[in-house]
PDB file of C-alpha atoms and ligand atoms in Angstrom:
ATOM      1  CA  MET A   1       0.068   0.033  -0.122  1.00 94.00           C
ATOM      2  CA  ARG A   2       0.890   3.652  -0.452  1.00 97.00           C
ATOM      3  CA  LEU A   3       0.756   5.594   2.430  1.00 98.00           C
ATOM      4  CA  PHE A   4       1.332   9.171   3.661  1.00 98.00           C
ATOM      5  CA  VAL A   5       0.825  10.993   6.709  1.00 98.00           C
ATOM      6  CA  ALA A   6      -1.105  14.680   6.470  1.00 98.00           C
ATOM      7  CA  LEU A   7      -3.593  17.170   7.942  1.00 98.00           C
ATOM      8  CA  ASP A   8      -6.777  16.843   6.318  1.00 97.00           C
ATOM      9  CA  LEU A   9      -8.454  20.229   6.088  1.00 98.00           C
ATOM     10  CA  PRO A  10     -12.113  21.243   7.472  1.00 97.00           C
ATOM     11  CA  PHE A  11     -14.810  21.734   4.893  1.00 97.00           C
ATOM     12  CA  ALA A  12     -15.082  25.573   5.227  1.00 97.00           C
ATOM     13  CA  LEU A  13     -11.308  25.850   4.413  1.00 98.00           C
ATOM     14  CA  ARG A  14     -11.801  23.538   1.440  1.00 97.00           C
ATOM     15  CA  GLN A  15     -14.472  25.797   0.305  1.00 96.00           C
ATOM     16  CA  GLN A  16     -11.884  28.792   0.744  1.00 96.00           C
ATOM     17  CA  LEU A  17      -9.338  27.192  -1.370  1.00 97.00           C
ATOM     18  CA  ALA A  18     -11.589  25.626  -4.070  1.00 96.00           C
ATOM     19  CA  LEU A  19     -12.557  29.501  -4.676  1.00 95.00           C
ATOM     20  CA  LEU A  20      -8.913  29.918  -5.743  1.00 93.00           C
ATOM     21  CA  ALA A  21      -9.186  27.222  -8.203  1.00 92.00           C
ATOM     22  CA  GLY A  22     -10.372  25.962 -11.304  1.00 85.00           C
ATOM     23  CA  ARG A  23     -10.061  29.044 -13.698  1.00 83.00           C
ATOM     24  CA  GLY A  24      -7.518  31.019 -15.862  1.00 86.00           C
ATOM     25  CA  ILE A  25      -4.429  28.393 -16.455  1.00 95.00           C
ATOM     26  CA  PRO A  26      -4.698  26.539 -19.383  1.00 93.00           C
ATOM     27  CA  GLY A  27      -2.942  23.273 -18.639  1.00 91.00           C
ATOM     28  CA  ALA A  28      -3.752  22.937 -15.029  1.00 96.00           C
ATOM     29  CA  ARG A  29      -5.108  19.837 -13.501  1.00 95.00           C
ATOM     30  CA  TRP A  30      -7.236  20.949 -10.741  1.00 96.00           C
ATOM     31  CA  VAL A  31      -7.173  18.998  -7.557  1.00 96.00           C
ATOM     32  CA  PRO A  32     -10.822  18.222  -6.576  1.00 95.00           C
ATOM     33  CA  ALA A  33     -11.542  19.803  -3.222  1.00 96.00           C
ATOM     34  CA  GLU A  34     -12.126  16.591  -1.589  1.00 95.00           C
ATOM     35  CA  ASN A  35      -8.228  15.803  -2.354  1.00 96.00           C
ATOM     36  CA  TYR A  36      -6.969  18.939  -0.466  1.00 98.00           C
ATOM     37  CA  HIS A  37      -4.649  17.851   2.098  1.00 98.00           C
ATOM     38  CA  LEU A  38      -1.199  19.215   4.022  1.00 98.00           C
ATOM     39  CA  THR A  39       1.211  16.146   3.688  1.00 98.00           C
ATOM     40  CA  LEU A  40       3.362  16.141   6.736  1.00 98.00           C
ATOM     41  CA  ARG A  41       5.215  12.934   5.380  1.00 98.00           C
ATOM     42  CA  PHE A  42       5.350  10.924   2.407  1.00 98.00           C
ATOM     43  CA  ILE A  43       5.709   7.274   3.232  1.00 98.00           C
ATOM     44  CA  GLY A  44       5.370   5.671  -0.071  1.00 97.00           C
ATOM     45  CA  GLU A  45       4.816   1.750  -1.053  1.00 97.00           C
ATOM     46  CA  ILE A  46       4.979  -0.417   2.023  1.00 96.00           C
ATOM     47  CA  GLN A  47       4.164  -3.809   3.256  1.00 96.00           C
ATOM     48  CA  ALA A  48       1.092  -4.215   5.385  1.00 95.00           C
ATOM     49  CA  TRP A  49       3.131  -5.310   8.166  1.00 95.00           C
ATOM     50  CA  GLN A  50       5.363  -2.281   8.223  1.00 96.00           C
ATOM     51  CA  ALA A  51       2.290  -0.174   7.986  1.00 97.00           C
ATOM     52  CA  GLU A  52       0.988  -1.610  11.382  1.00 97.00           C
ATOM     53  CA  GLU A  53       4.281  -0.820  13.060  1.00 97.00           C
ATOM     54  CA  ILE A  54       3.955   2.671  11.371  1.00 98.00           C
ATOM     55  CA  ASP A  55       0.522   2.832  12.948  1.00 98.00           C
ATOM     56  CA  HIS A  56       1.681   1.625  16.241  1.00 98.00           C
ATOM     57  CA  ALA A  57       4.398   4.241  16.325  1.00 98.00           C
ATOM     58  CA  LEU A  58       2.226   7.175  15.242  1.00 98.00           C
ATOM     59  CA  ALA A  59      -0.305   6.242  18.037  1.00 98.00           C
ATOM     60  CA  GLY A  60       2.364   6.808  20.694  1.00 98.00           C
ATOM     61  CA  LEU A  61       3.350  10.401  19.360  1.00 98.00           C
ATOM     62  CA  ARG A  62       2.381  12.996  21.524  1.00 97.00           C
ATOM     63  CA  ALA A  63       2.259  16.663  20.315  1.00 98.00           C
ATOM     64  CA  PRO A  64       0.116  19.652  20.959  1.00 97.00           C
ATOM     65  CA  GLY A  65      -2.895  20.831  18.736  1.00 98.00           C
ATOM     66  CA  PHE A  66      -2.805  24.330  17.059  1.00 98.00           C
ATOM     67  CA  ALA A  67      -3.991  26.805  14.885  1.00 98.00           C
ATOM     68  CA  LEU A  68      -3.094  26.663  11.156  1.00 98.00           C
ATOM     69  CA  THR A  69      -3.560  29.670   8.473  1.00 98.00           C
ATOM     70  CA  LEU A  70      -2.937  28.884   5.079  1.00 98.00           C
ATOM     71  CA  ALA A  71      -1.590  31.806   3.309  1.00 98.00           C
ATOM     72  CA  GLY A  72      -0.132  33.004  -0.118  1.00 97.00           C
ATOM     73  CA  VAL A  73       0.116  31.027  -3.290  1.00 97.00           C
ATOM     74  CA  GLY A  74       3.680  29.643  -5.154  1.00 97.00           C
ATOM     75  CA  THR A  75       4.517  27.025  -7.693  1.00 97.00           C
ATOM     76  CA  PHE A  76       7.112  24.375  -7.327  1.00 97.00           C
ATOM     77  CA  SER A  77       9.277  23.855 -10.514  1.00 96.00           C
ATOM     78  CA  LYS A  78      11.357  21.157 -12.146  1.00 94.00           C
ATOM     79  CA  GLY A  79      14.036  21.870 -15.122  1.00 93.00           C
ATOM     80  CA  GLY A  80      12.588  25.531 -15.404  1.00 91.00           C
ATOM     81  CA  ARG A  81       9.010  24.317 -15.495  1.00 94.00           C
ATOM     82  CA  SER A  82       6.323  25.041 -13.267  1.00 96.00           C
ATOM     83  CA  THR A  83       4.987  21.912 -12.134  1.00 97.00           C
ATOM     84  CA  GLN A  84       2.534  22.480  -9.297  1.00 98.00           C
ATOM     85  CA  LEU A  85       0.461  25.404  -8.058  1.00 98.00           C
ATOM     86  CA  TRP A  86       0.066  25.454  -4.459  1.00 98.00           C
ATOM     87  CA  ALA A  87      -1.468  27.377  -1.389  1.00 98.00           C
ATOM     88  CA  GLY A  88       1.113  28.099   1.463  1.00 98.00           C
ATOM     89  CA  VAL A  89       1.268  28.072   5.218  1.00 98.00           C
ATOM     90  CA  GLU A  90       1.703  31.148   7.584  1.00 98.00           C
ATOM     91  CA  ARG A  91       4.614  30.355   9.840  1.00 97.00           C
ATOM     92  CA  CYS A  92       3.543  27.817  12.394  1.00 97.00           C
ATOM     93  CA  PRO A  93       6.293  26.547  15.107  1.00 98.00           C
ATOM     94  CA  PRO A  94       3.806  23.740  16.184  1.00 98.00           C
ATOM     95  CA  LEU A  95       3.498  22.525  12.733  1.00 98.00           C
ATOM     96  CA  ASP A  96       7.074  22.381  12.217  1.00 98.00           C
ATOM     97  CA  HIS A  97       7.451  20.563  15.444  1.00 98.00           C
ATOM     98  CA  LEU A  98       4.535  17.949  14.783  1.00 98.00           C
ATOM     99  CA  ARG A  99       6.372  17.130  11.440  1.00 98.00           C
ATOM    100  CA  ALA A 100       9.823  16.792  13.362  1.00 98.00           C
ATOM    101  CA  LYS A 101       8.231  14.318  15.562  1.00 98.00           C
ATOM    102  CA  ILE A 102       6.781  12.372  12.775  1.00 98.00           C
ATOM    103  CA  GLU A 103       9.709  12.378  11.093  1.00 98.00           C
ATOM    104  CA  THR A 104      11.531  10.990  14.106  1.00 98.00           C
ATOM    105  CA  THR A 105       8.918   8.489  14.958  1.00 98.00           C
ATOM    106  CA  LEU A 106       8.957   7.022  11.348  1.00 98.00           C
ATOM    107  CA  GLN A 107      12.904   6.601  11.455  1.00 97.00           C
ATOM    108  CA  ARG A 108      12.688   4.844  14.626  1.00 97.00           C
ATOM    109  CA  ALA A 109       9.976   2.625  13.150  1.00 96.00           C
ATOM    110  CA  GLY A 110      12.507   1.667  10.353  1.00 95.00           C
ATOM    111  CA  LEU A 111      11.709   4.212   7.468  1.00 97.00           C
ATOM    112  CA  PRO A 112      14.947   5.824   6.129  1.00 96.00           C
ATOM    113  CA  PRO A 113      15.119   9.675   6.766  1.00 97.00           C
ATOM    114  CA  GLU A 114      13.288  12.242   4.624  1.00 97.00           C
ATOM    115  CA  ARG A 115      15.990  14.000   2.765  1.00 96.00           C
ATOM    116  CA  ARG A 116      13.731  16.889   1.201  1.00 95.00           C
ATOM    117  CA  ARG A 117      13.262  20.079   2.879  1.00 95.00           C
ATOM    118  CA  PHE A 118       9.606  20.506   4.341  1.00 96.00           C
ATOM    119  CA  ALA A 119       7.893  23.085   2.478  1.00 97.00           C
ATOM    120  CA  PRO A 120       4.099  22.813   3.665  1.00 98.00           C
ATOM    121  CA  HIS A 121       1.717  23.465   1.237  1.00 98.00           C
ATOM    122  CA  VAL A 122      -1.654  22.378  -0.221  1.00 98.00           C
ATOM    123  CA  THR A 123      -1.517  21.236  -3.770  1.00 98.00           C
ATOM    124  CA  LEU A 124      -4.117  23.228  -5.696  1.00 98.00           C
ATOM    125  CA  ALA A 125      -3.339  21.848  -9.288  1.00 97.00           C
ATOM    126  CA  ARG A 126      -0.925  19.766 -11.229  1.00 96.00           C
ATOM    127  CA  LEU A 127       0.717  21.917 -14.441  1.00 97.00           C
ATOM    128  CA  ASP A 128       1.426  20.539 -17.974  1.00 94.00           C
ATOM    129  CA  ASN A 129       2.940  23.228 -19.953  1.00 93.00           C
ATOM    130  CA  ALA A 130       1.040  25.941 -18.320  1.00 95.00           C
ATOM    131  CA  PRO A 131       1.856  29.307 -19.848  1.00 95.00           C
ATOM    132  CA  GLU A 132       4.016  31.282 -17.383  1.00 94.00           C
ATOM    133  CA  ALA A 133       2.433  34.757 -17.965  1.00 95.00           C
ATOM    134  CA  LYS A 134      -0.944  32.854 -17.096  1.00 96.00           C
ATOM    135  CA  LEU A 135       0.652  31.615 -13.739  1.00 96.00           C
ATOM    136  CA  ALA A 136       2.257  35.058 -13.033  1.00 96.00           C
ATOM    137  CA  ALA A 137      -0.973  36.605 -13.344  1.00 95.00           C
ATOM    138  CA  PHE A 138      -2.389  33.877 -10.932  1.00 96.00           C
ATOM    139  CA  LEU A 139       0.256  34.337  -8.486  1.00 96.00           C
ATOM    140  CA  GLN A 140      -0.045  38.234  -8.516  1.00 96.00           C
ATOM    141  CA  GLY A 141      -3.968  38.150  -8.370  1.00 94.00           C
ATOM    142  CA  HIS A 142      -3.676  35.786  -5.257  1.00 95.00           C
ATOM    143  CA  ASN A 143      -0.774  37.272  -3.552  1.00 92.00           C
ATOM    144  CA  LEU A 144      -2.969  38.520  -0.559  1.00 96.00           C
ATOM    145  CA  PHE A 145      -4.953  35.164  -0.232  1.00 97.00           C
ATOM    146  CA  ARG A 146      -5.313  34.298   3.402  1.00 97.00           C
ATOM    147  CA  ALA A 147      -7.635  31.706   5.035  1.00 97.00           C
ATOM    148  CA  ASP A 148      -9.407  32.101   8.104  1.00 97.00           C
ATOM    149  CA  PRO A 149      -7.296  30.049  10.816  1.00 97.00           C
ATOM    150  CA  VAL A 150      -8.342  26.708  11.573  1.00 98.00           C
ATOM    151  CA  PRO A 151      -7.827  24.445  14.588  1.00 98.00           C
ATOM    152  CA  VAL A 152      -5.817  21.150  14.125  1.00 98.00           C
ATOM    153  CA  ALA A 153      -6.621  18.527  16.652  1.00 98.00           C
ATOM    154  CA  HIS A 154      -5.334  15.420  15.041  1.00 98.00           C
ATOM    155  CA  PHE A 155      -3.258  14.326  12.108  1.00 98.00           C
ATOM    156  CA  THR A 156      -4.072  11.335   9.610  1.00 98.00           C
ATOM    157  CA  LEU A 157      -2.534   8.309   7.890  1.00 98.00           C
ATOM    158  CA  PHE A 158      -3.732   8.075   4.431  1.00 98.00           C
ATOM    159  CA  SER A 159      -3.591   5.645   1.950  1.00 97.00           C
ATOM    160  CA  SER A 160      -3.536   6.782  -1.684  1.00 97.00           C
ATOM    161  CA  LEU A 161      -4.502   4.764  -4.885  1.00 95.00           C
ATOM    162  CA  LEU A 162      -3.244   6.318  -7.978  1.00 92.00           C
ATOM    163  CA  GLY A 163      -6.158   6.718 -10.521  1.00 84.00           C
ATOM    164  CA  LYS A 164      -5.767   7.683 -14.011  1.00 81.00           C
ATOM    165  CA  GLU A 165      -7.550  10.907 -13.440  1.00 81.00           C
ATOM    166  CA  GLN A 166      -7.107  11.598  -9.855  1.00 84.00           C
ATOM    167  CA  ALA A 167      -5.662  10.025  -7.090  1.00 90.00           C
ATOM    168  CA  VAL A 168      -8.031   8.401  -4.300  1.00 95.00           C
ATOM    169  CA  TYR A 169      -7.062   9.191  -0.638  1.00 96.00           C
ATOM    170  CA  THR A 170      -8.562   7.480   2.155  1.00 97.00           C
ATOM    171  CA  PRO A 171      -8.069   8.476   5.692  1.00 97.00           C
ATOM    172  CA  GLU A 172      -7.323   5.319   7.356  1.00 98.00           C
ATOM    173  CA  VAL A 173      -6.254   6.482  10.977  1.00 98.00           C
ATOM    174  CA  GLU A 174      -6.496   9.510  12.907  1.00 98.00           C
ATOM    175  CA  TYR A 175      -4.188  10.676  15.857  1.00 98.00           C
ATOM    176  CA  ALA A 176      -5.438  12.951  18.161  1.00 98.00           C
ATOM    177  CA  LEU A 177      -3.110  15.764  19.201  1.00 98.00           C
ATOM    178  CA  GLY A 178      -3.119  16.917  22.845  1.00 91.00           C
TER     179      GLY A 178
HETATM  180  P1  LIG B 201       2.536  16.918  -3.220  1.00 60.58           P
HETATM  181  O1  LIG B 201       0.835  17.491  -3.434  1.00 60.58           O
HETATM  182  O2  LIG B 201       3.195  18.343  -3.327  1.00 60.58           O
HETATM  183  O3  LIG B 201       2.550  16.365  -4.818  1.00 60.58           O
HETATM  184  C1  LIG B 201       0.395  12.197  -1.712  1.00 60.58           C
HETATM  185  O4  LIG B 201       0.815  11.827  -2.947  1.00 60.58           O
HETATM  186  C2  LIG B 201       0.742  13.175  -1.237  1.00 60.58           C
HETATM  187  O5  LIG B 201       2.181  12.996  -0.866  1.00 60.58           O
HETATM  188  C3  LIG B 201       0.871  14.486  -1.968  1.00 60.58           C
HETATM  189  O6  LIG B 201       0.421  15.794  -1.400  1.00 60.58           O
HETATM  190  C4  LIG B 201       2.375  14.721  -2.352  1.00 60.58           C
HETATM  191  O7  LIG B 201       2.810  16.009  -2.613  1.00 60.58           O
HETATM  192  C5  LIG B 201       3.102  14.202  -1.343  1.00 60.58           C
HETATM  193  N1  LIG B 201       4.442  13.752  -1.623  1.00 60.58           N
HETATM  194  C6  LIG B 201       5.557  13.970  -1.099  1.00 60.58           C
HETATM  195  N2  LIG B 201       6.685  13.150  -1.789  1.00 60.58           N
HETATM  196  C7  LIG B 201       6.129  12.352  -2.627  1.00 60.58           C
HETATM  197  C8  LIG B 201       6.775  11.512  -3.608  1.00 60.58           C
HETATM  198  N3  LIG B 201       7.757  11.244  -3.604  1.00 60.58           N
HETATM  199  N4  LIG B 201       5.760  11.065  -4.566  1.00 60.58           N
HETATM  200  C9  LIG B 201       4.504  11.251  -4.530  1.00 60.58           C
HETATM  201  N5  LIG B 201       3.962  12.016  -3.564  1.00 60.58           N
HETATM  202  C10 LIG B 201       4.784  12.670  -2.458  1.00 60.58           C
END
């Protein structure tokens, strides 16, 4: 199974994000609102026995809840091409703390360390040859995007089934924050 650890987002926040999406960028494959999430740690393909160990380890993690504010929009690029459009996150030390704890916990459960820097984001669209001028206009137009803060009281282990059109993400286990 293919797993990742993420924050799911409350309905009202998904709606605010969806207002950003869907228009103005040819070549954008917009993520459906039910798929919005903030990845804390991508795990990838693992065996069922290892998933059980991961679940057990995550269940023992203790970290405080916090408020999360999504703000700003940006892109990731590869080889000079924009590949992803996302909504960003306002500076949030408890989020960084949670993500660090998850990382240590998963390493202790036997996963290799995540080498990529944590760049918290919610992917809004994947981009196939989107015109850079349209992207620039989108970024400028939504520069001041700031969603209402939402309380984060748990994090979630998701499974992911890659589909032809969109992946199907299923929340498998929720872990409460103190
Ligand atoms: P993304 O939204 O920035 O693409 C489920 O696939 C989640 O895991 C996505 O949010 C994806 O981030 C994230 N992810 C992180 N590393 C990944 C990888 N190597 N392959 C696929 N998804 C990854």
